[in-house]
PDB file of C-alpha atoms in Angstrom:
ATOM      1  CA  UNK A   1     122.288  -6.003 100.943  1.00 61.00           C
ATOM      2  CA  UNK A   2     123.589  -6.929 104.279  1.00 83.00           C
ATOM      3  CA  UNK A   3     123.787 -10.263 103.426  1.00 89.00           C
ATOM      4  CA  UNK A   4     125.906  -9.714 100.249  1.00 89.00           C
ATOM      5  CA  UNK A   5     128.198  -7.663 102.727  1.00 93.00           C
ATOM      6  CA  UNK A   6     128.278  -9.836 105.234  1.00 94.00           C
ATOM      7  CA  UNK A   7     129.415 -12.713 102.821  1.00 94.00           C
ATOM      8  CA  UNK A   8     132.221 -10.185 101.478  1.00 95.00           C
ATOM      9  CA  UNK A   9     133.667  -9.811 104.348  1.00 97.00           C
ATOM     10  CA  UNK A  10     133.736 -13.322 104.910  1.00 97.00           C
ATOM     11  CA  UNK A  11     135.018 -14.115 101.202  1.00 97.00           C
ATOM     12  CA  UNK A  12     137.900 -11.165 102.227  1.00 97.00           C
ATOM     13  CA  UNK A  13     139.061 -12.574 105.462  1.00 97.00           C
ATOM     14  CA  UNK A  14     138.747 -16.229 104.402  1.00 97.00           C
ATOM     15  CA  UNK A  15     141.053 -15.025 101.775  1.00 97.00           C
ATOM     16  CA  UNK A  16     143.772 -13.435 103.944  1.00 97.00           C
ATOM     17  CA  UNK A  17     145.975 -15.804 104.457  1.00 97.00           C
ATOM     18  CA  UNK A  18     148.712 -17.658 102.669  1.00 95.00           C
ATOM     19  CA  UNK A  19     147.750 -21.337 103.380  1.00 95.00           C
ATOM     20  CA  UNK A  20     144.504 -20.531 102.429  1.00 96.00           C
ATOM     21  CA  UNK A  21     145.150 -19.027  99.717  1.00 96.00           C
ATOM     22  CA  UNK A  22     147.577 -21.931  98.417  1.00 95.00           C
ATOM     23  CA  UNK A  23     144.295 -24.180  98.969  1.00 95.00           C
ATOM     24  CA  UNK A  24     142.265 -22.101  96.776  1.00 95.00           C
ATOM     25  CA  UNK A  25     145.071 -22.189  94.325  1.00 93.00           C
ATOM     26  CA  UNK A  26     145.676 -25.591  94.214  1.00 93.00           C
ATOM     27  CA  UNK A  27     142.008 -26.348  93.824  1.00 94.00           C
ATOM     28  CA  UNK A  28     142.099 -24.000  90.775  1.00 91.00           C
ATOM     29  CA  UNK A  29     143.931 -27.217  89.233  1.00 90.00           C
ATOM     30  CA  UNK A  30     141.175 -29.453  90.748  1.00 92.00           C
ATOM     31  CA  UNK A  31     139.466 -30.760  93.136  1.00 93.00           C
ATOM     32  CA  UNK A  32     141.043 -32.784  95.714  1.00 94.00           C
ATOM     33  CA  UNK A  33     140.369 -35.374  98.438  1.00 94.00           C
ATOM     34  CA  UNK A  34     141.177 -33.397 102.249  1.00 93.00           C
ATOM     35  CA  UNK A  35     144.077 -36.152 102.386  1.00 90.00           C
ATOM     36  CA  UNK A  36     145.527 -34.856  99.143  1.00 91.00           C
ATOM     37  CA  UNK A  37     145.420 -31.468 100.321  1.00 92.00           C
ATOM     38  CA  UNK A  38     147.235 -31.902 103.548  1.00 90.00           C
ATOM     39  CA  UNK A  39     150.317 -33.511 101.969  1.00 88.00           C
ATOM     40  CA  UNK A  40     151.795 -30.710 100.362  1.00 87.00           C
ATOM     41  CA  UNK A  41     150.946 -28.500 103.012  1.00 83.00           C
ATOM     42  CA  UNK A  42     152.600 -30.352 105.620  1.00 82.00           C
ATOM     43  CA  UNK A  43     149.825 -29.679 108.221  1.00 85.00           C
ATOM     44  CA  UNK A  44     147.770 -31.943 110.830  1.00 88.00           C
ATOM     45  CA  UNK A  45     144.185 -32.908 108.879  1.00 90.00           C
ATOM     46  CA  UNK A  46     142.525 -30.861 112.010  1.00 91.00           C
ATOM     47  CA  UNK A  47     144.235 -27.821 111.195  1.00 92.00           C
ATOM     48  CA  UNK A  48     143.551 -27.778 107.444  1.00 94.00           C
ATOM     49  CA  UNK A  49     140.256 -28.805 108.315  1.00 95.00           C
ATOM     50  CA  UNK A  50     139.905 -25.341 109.985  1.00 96.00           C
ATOM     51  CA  UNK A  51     141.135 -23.615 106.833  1.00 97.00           C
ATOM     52  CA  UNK A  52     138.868 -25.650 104.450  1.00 97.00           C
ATOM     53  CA  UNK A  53     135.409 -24.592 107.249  1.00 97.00           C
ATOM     54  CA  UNK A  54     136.758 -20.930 106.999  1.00 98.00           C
ATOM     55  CA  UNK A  55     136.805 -21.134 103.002  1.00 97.00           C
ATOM     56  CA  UNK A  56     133.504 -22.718 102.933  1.00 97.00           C
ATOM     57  CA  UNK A  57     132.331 -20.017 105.399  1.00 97.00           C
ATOM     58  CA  UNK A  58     133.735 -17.625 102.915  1.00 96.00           C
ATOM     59  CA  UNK A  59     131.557 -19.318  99.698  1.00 96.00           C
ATOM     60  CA  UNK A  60     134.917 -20.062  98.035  1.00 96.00           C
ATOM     61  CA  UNK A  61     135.218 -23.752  98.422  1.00 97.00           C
ATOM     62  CA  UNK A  62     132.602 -26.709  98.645  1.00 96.00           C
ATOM     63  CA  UNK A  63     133.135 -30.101 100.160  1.00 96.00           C
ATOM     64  CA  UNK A  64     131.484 -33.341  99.751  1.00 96.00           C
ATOM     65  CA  UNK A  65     131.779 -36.796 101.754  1.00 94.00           C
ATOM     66  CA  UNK A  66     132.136 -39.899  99.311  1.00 90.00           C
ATOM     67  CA  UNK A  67     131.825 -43.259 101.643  1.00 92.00           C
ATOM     68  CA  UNK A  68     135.101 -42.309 103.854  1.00 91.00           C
ATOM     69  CA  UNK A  69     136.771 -39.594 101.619  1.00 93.00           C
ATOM     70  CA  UNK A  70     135.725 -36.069 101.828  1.00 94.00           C
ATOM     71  CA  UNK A  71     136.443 -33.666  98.762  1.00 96.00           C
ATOM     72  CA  UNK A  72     137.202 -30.143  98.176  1.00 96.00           C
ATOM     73  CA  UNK A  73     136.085 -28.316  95.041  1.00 95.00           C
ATOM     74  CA  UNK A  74     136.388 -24.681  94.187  1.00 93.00           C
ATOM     75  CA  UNK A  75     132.914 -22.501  94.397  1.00 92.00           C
ATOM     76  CA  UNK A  76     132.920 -20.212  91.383  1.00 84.00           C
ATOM     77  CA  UNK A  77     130.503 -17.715  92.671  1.00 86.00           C
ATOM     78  CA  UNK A  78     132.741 -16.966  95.887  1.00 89.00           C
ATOM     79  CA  UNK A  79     135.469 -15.527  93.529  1.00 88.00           C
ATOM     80  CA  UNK A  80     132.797 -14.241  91.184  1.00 90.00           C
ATOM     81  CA  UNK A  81     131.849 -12.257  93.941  1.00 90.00           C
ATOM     82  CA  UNK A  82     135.289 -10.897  95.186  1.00 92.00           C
ATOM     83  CA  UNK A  83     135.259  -9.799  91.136  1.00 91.00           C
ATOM     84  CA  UNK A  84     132.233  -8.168  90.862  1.00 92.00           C
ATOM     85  CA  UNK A  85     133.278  -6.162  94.016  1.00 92.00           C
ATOM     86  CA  UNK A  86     136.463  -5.355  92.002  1.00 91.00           C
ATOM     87  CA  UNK A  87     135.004  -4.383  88.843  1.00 90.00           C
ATOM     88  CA  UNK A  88     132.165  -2.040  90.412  1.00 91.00           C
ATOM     89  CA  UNK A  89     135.222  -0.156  92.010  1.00 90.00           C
ATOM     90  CA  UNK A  90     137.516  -0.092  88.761  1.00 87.00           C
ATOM     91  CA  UNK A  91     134.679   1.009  87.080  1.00 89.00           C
ATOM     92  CA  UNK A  92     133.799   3.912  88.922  1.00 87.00           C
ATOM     93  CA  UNK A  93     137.968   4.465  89.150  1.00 82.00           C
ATOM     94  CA  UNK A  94     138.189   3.985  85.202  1.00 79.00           C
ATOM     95  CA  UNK A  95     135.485   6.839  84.787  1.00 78.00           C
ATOM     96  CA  UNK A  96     136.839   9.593  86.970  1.00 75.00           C
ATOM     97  CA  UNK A  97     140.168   8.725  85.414  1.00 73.00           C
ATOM     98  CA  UNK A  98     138.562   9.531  82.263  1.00 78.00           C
ATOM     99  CA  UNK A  99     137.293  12.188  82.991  1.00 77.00           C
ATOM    100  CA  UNK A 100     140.896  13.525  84.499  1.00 74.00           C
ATOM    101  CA  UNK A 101     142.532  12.593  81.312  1.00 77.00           C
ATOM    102  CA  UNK A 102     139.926  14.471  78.797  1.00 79.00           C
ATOM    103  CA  UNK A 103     140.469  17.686  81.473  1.00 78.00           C
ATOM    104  CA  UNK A 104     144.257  17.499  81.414  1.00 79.00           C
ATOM    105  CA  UNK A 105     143.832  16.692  77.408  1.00 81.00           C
ATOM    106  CA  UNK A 106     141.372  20.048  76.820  1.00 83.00           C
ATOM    107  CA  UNK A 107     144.257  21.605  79.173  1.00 82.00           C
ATOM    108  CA  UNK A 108     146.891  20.805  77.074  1.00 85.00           C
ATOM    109  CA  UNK A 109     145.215  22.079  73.957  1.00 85.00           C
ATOM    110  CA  UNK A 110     144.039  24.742  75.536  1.00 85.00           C
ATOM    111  CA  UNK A 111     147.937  25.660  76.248  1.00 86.00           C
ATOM    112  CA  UNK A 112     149.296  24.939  72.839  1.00 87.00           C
ATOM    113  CA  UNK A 113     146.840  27.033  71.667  1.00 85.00           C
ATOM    114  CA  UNK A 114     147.784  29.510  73.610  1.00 85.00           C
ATOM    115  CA  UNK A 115     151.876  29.130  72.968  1.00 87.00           C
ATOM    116  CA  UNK A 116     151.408  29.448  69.133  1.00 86.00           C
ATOM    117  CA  UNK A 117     149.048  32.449  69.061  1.00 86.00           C
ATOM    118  CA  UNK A 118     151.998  33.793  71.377  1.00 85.00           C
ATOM    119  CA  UNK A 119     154.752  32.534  68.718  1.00 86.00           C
ATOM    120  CA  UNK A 120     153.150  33.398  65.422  1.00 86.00           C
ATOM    121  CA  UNK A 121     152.706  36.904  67.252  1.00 85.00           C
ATOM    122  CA  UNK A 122     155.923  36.839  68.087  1.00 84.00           C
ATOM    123  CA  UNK A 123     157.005  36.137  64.156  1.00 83.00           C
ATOM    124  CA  UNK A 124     154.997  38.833  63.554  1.00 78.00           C
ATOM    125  CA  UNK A 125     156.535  41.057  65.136  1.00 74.00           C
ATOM    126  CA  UNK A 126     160.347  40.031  64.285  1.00 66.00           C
ATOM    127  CA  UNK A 127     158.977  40.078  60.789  1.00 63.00           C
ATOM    128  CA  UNK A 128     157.629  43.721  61.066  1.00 58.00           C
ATOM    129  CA  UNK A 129     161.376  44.466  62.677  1.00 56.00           C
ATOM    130  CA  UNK A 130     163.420  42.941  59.830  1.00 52.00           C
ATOM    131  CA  UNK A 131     161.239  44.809  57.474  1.00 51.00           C
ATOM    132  CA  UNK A 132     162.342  47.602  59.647  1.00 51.00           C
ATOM    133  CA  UNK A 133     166.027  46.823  58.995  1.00 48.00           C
ATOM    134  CA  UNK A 134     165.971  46.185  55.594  1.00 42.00           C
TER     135      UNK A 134
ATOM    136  CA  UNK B   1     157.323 -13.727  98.688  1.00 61.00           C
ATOM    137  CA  UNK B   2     156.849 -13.688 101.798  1.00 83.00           C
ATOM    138  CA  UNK B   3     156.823 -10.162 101.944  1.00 89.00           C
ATOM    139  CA  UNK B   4     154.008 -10.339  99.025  1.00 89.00           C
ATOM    140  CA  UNK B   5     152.117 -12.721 100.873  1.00 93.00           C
ATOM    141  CA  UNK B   6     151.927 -10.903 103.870  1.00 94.00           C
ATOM    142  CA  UNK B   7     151.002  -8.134 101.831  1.00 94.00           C
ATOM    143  CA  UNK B   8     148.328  -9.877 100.385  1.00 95.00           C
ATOM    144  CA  UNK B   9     147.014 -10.713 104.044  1.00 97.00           C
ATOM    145  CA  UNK B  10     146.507  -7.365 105.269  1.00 97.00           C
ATOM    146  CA  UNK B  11     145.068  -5.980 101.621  1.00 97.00           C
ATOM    147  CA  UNK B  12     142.511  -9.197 102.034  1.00 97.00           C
ATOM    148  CA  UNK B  13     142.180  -8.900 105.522  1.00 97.00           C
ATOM    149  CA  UNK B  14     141.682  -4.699 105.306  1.00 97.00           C
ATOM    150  CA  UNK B  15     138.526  -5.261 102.705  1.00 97.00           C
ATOM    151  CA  UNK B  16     136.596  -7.508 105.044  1.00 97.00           C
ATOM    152  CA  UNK B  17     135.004  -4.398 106.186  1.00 97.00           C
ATOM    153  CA  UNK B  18     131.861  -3.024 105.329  1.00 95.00           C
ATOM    154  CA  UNK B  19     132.891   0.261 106.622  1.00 95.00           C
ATOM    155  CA  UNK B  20     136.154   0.019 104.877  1.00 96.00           C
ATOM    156  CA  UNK B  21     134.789  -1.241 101.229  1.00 96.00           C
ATOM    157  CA  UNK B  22     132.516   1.787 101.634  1.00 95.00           C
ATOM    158  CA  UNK B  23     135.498   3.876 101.812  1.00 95.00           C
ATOM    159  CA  UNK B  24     137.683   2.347  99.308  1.00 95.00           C
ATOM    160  CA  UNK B  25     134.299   2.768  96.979  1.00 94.00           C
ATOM    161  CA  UNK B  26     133.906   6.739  98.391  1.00 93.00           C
ATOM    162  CA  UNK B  27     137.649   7.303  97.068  1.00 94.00           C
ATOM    163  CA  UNK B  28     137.351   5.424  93.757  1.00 92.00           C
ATOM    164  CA  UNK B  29     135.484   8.633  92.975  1.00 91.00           C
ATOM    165  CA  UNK B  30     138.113  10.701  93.936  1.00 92.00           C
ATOM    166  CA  UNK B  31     140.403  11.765  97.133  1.00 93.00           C
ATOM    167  CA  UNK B  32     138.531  13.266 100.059  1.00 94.00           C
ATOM    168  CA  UNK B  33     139.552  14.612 103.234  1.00 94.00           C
ATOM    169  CA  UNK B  34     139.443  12.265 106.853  1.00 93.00           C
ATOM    170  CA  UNK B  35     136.445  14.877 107.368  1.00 90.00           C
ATOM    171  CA  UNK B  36     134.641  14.900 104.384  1.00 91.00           C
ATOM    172  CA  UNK B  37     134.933  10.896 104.922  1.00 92.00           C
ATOM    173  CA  UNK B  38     133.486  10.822 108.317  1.00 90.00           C
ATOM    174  CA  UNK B  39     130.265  12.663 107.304  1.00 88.00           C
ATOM    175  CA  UNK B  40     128.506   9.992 105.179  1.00 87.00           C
ATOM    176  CA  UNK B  41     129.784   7.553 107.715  1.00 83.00           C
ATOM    177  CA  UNK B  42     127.995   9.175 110.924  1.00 82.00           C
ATOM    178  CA  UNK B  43     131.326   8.010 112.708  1.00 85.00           C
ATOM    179  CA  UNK B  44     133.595   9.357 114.932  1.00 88.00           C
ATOM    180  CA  UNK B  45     136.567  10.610 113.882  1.00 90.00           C
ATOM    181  CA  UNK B  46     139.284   7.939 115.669  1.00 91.00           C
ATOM    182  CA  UNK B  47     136.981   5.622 114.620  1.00 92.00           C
ATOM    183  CA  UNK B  48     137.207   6.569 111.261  1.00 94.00           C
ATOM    184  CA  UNK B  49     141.219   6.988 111.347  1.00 95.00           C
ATOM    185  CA  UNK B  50     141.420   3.255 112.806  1.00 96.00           C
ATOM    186  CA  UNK B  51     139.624   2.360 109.425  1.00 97.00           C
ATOM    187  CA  UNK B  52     142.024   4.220 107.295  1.00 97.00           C
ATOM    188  CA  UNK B  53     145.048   3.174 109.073  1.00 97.00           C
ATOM    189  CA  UNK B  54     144.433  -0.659 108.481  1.00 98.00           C
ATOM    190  CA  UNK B  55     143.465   0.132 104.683  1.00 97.00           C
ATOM    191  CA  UNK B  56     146.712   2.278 104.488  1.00 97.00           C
ATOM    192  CA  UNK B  57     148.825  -0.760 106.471  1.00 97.00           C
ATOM    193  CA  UNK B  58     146.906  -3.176 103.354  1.00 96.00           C
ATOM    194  CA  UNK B  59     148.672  -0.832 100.698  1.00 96.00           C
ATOM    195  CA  UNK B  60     144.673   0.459  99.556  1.00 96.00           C
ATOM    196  CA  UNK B  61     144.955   4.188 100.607  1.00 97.00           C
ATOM    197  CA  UNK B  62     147.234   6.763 101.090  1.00 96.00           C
ATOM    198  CA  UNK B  63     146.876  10.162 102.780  1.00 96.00           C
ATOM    199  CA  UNK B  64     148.699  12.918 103.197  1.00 96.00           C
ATOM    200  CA  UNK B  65     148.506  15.752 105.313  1.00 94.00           C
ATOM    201  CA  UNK B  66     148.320  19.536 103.982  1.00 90.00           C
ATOM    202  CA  UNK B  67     148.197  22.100 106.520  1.00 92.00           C
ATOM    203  CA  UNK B  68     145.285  20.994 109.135  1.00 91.00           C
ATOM    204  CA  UNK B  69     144.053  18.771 106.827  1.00 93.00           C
ATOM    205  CA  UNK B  70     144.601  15.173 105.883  1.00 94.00           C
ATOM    206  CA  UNK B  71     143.295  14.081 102.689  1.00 96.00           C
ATOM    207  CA  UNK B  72     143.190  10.929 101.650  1.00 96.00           C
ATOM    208  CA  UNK B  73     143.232   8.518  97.951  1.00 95.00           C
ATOM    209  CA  UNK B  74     143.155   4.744  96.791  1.00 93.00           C
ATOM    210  CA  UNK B  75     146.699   3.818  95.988  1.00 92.00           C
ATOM    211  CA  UNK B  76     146.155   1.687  92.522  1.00 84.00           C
ATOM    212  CA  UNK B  77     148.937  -0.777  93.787  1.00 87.00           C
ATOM    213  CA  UNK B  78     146.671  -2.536  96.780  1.00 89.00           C
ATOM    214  CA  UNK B  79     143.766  -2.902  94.484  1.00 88.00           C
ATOM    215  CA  UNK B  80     146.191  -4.304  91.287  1.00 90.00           C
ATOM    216  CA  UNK B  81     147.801  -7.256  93.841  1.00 91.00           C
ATOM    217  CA  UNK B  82     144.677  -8.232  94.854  1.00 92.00           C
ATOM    218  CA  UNK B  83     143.277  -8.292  91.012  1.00 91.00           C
ATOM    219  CA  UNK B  84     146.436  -9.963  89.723  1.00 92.00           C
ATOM    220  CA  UNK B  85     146.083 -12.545  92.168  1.00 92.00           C
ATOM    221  CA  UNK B  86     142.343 -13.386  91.214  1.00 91.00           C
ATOM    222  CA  UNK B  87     143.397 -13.415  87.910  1.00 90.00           C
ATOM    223  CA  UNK B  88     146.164 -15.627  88.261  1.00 91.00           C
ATOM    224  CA  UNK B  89     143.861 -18.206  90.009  1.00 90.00           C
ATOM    225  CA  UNK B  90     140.986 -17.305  87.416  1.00 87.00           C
ATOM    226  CA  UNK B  91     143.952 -18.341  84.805  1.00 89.00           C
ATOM    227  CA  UNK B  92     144.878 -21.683  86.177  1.00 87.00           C
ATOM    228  CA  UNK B  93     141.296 -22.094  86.855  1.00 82.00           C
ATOM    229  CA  UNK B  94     140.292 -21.491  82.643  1.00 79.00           C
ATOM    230  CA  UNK B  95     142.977 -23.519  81.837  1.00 78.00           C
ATOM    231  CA  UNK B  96     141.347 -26.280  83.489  1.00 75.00           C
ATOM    232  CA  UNK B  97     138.223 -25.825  82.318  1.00 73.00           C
ATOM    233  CA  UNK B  98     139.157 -25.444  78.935  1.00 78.00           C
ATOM    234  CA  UNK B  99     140.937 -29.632  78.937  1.00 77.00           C
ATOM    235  CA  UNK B 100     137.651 -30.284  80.517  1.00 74.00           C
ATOM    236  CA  UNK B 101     135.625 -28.622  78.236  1.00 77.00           C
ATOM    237  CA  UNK B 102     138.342 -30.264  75.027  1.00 79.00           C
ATOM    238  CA  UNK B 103     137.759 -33.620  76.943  1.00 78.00           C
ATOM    239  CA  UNK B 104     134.158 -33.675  76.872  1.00 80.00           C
ATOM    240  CA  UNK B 105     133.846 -32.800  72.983  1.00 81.00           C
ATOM    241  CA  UNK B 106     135.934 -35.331  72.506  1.00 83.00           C
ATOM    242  CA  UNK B 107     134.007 -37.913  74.313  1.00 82.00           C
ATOM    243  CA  UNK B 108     130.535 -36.170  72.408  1.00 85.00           C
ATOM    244  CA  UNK B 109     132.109 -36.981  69.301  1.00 85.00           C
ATOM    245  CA  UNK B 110     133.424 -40.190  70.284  1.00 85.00           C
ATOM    246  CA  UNK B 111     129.536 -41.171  71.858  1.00 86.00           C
ATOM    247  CA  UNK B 112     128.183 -39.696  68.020  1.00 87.00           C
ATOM    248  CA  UNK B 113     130.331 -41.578  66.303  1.00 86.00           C
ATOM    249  CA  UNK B 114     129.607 -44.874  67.988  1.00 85.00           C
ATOM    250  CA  UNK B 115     125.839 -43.917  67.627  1.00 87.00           C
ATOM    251  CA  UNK B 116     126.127 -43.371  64.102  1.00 87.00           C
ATOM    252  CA  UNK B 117     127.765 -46.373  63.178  1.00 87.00           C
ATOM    253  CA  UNK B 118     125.061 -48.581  65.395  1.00 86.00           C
ATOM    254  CA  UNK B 119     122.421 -46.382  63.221  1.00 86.00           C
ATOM    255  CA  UNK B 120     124.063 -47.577  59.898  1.00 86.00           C
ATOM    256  CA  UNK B 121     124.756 -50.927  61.068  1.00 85.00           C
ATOM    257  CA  UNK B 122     121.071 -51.404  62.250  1.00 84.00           C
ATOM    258  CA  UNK B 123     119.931 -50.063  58.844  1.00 83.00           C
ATOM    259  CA  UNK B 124     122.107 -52.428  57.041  1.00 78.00           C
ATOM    260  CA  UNK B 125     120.285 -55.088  58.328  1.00 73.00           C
ATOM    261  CA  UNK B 126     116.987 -54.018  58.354  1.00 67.00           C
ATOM    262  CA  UNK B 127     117.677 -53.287  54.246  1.00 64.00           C
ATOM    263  CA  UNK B 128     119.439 -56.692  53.993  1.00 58.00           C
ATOM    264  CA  UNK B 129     116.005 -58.422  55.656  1.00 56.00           C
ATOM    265  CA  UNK B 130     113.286 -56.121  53.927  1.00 52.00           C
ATOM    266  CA  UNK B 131     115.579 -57.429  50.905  1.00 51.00           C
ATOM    267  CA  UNK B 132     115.058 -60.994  52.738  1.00 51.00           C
ATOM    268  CA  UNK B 133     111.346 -60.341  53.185  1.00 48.00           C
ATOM    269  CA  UNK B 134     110.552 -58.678  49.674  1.00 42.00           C
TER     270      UNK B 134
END
């Protein structure tokens, strides 16, 4: 269990900021060499470099030296797990919200109920009072 | 964007917590006051209101104070950008593997093709010399 947290947290933080997250995103499209990553990025290869350790610190990208070219490829289970994380919470969200909206539904019956017991008494009545008049 | 992308930094950078998943998960299941949060928790109060502060600051909770106590929910917006984001890569991500996946049919088909016709060519001429031998 720790360990799954302590991965988390580094999936989270690797995640938490832009460049990285443009990385991540443009590996989405494919895997690319670490020269073909720093182009668009306009960024020394040391500093990417960085970036690319933290996301492969964070499960979320895996690299692999061919002769003198080293490549970047996207690690499905590192945004499996930022998912799973996700879903657990909207699930346990989805239900409460469920259970709000069947409350607020047996509320609302409960109330309409109420209103036209109140109007057909109030028929009644009128009805009792024009046979009064007449 | 910028302003979404910095947005996106403190959400990210605000769930690589342990402490502060837990409470994100405690609220999914309905608001709770700063108190009722710090009891699971065994923490301190101010430690407790650093936590919430930084997941308030990453758009994941609100709170709001009512009388001499402040009670606190998950705001559905921090948890949505984060989703939509994941899905966004997730999308550019299945595109991808879907042209991949189209590519290597079409090579399967192409390889069973080829094998078939080498099959019926190599029976062609084993019928033309059993013909030859009978």
């Amino acid at each position: 269990m720790d360990n799954y947290q302590n991965q988390l947290d580094q999936t989270f933080s690797a995640l938490a900021d832009p460049t990285r997250r443009a990385i991540v995103a443009r590996l989405a499209e494919g895997e690319a060499s670490v020269g073909q990553l720093a182009r668009p990025f306009a960024m020394a290869l040391p500093s990417l470099m960085k970036h690319i350790r933290v996301l492969e610190t964070g499960g979320l990208v895996e690299t692999e030296k061919r002769g003198r070219v080293r490549t970047c490829r996207l690690k499905p289970a590192g945004m499996q797990s930022v998912e799973t994380w996700l879903a657990e919470q909207r699930a346990i969200w989805g239900a409460r919200l469920d259970r709000l909206e069947a409350y607020a539904m047996a509320l609302e019956q409960a109330t309409e109920k109420k209103a036209k017991r109140r109007t057909e008494a109030e028929a009644g009545k009128n009805v009792s009072t024009g046979k009064r008049k007449g």
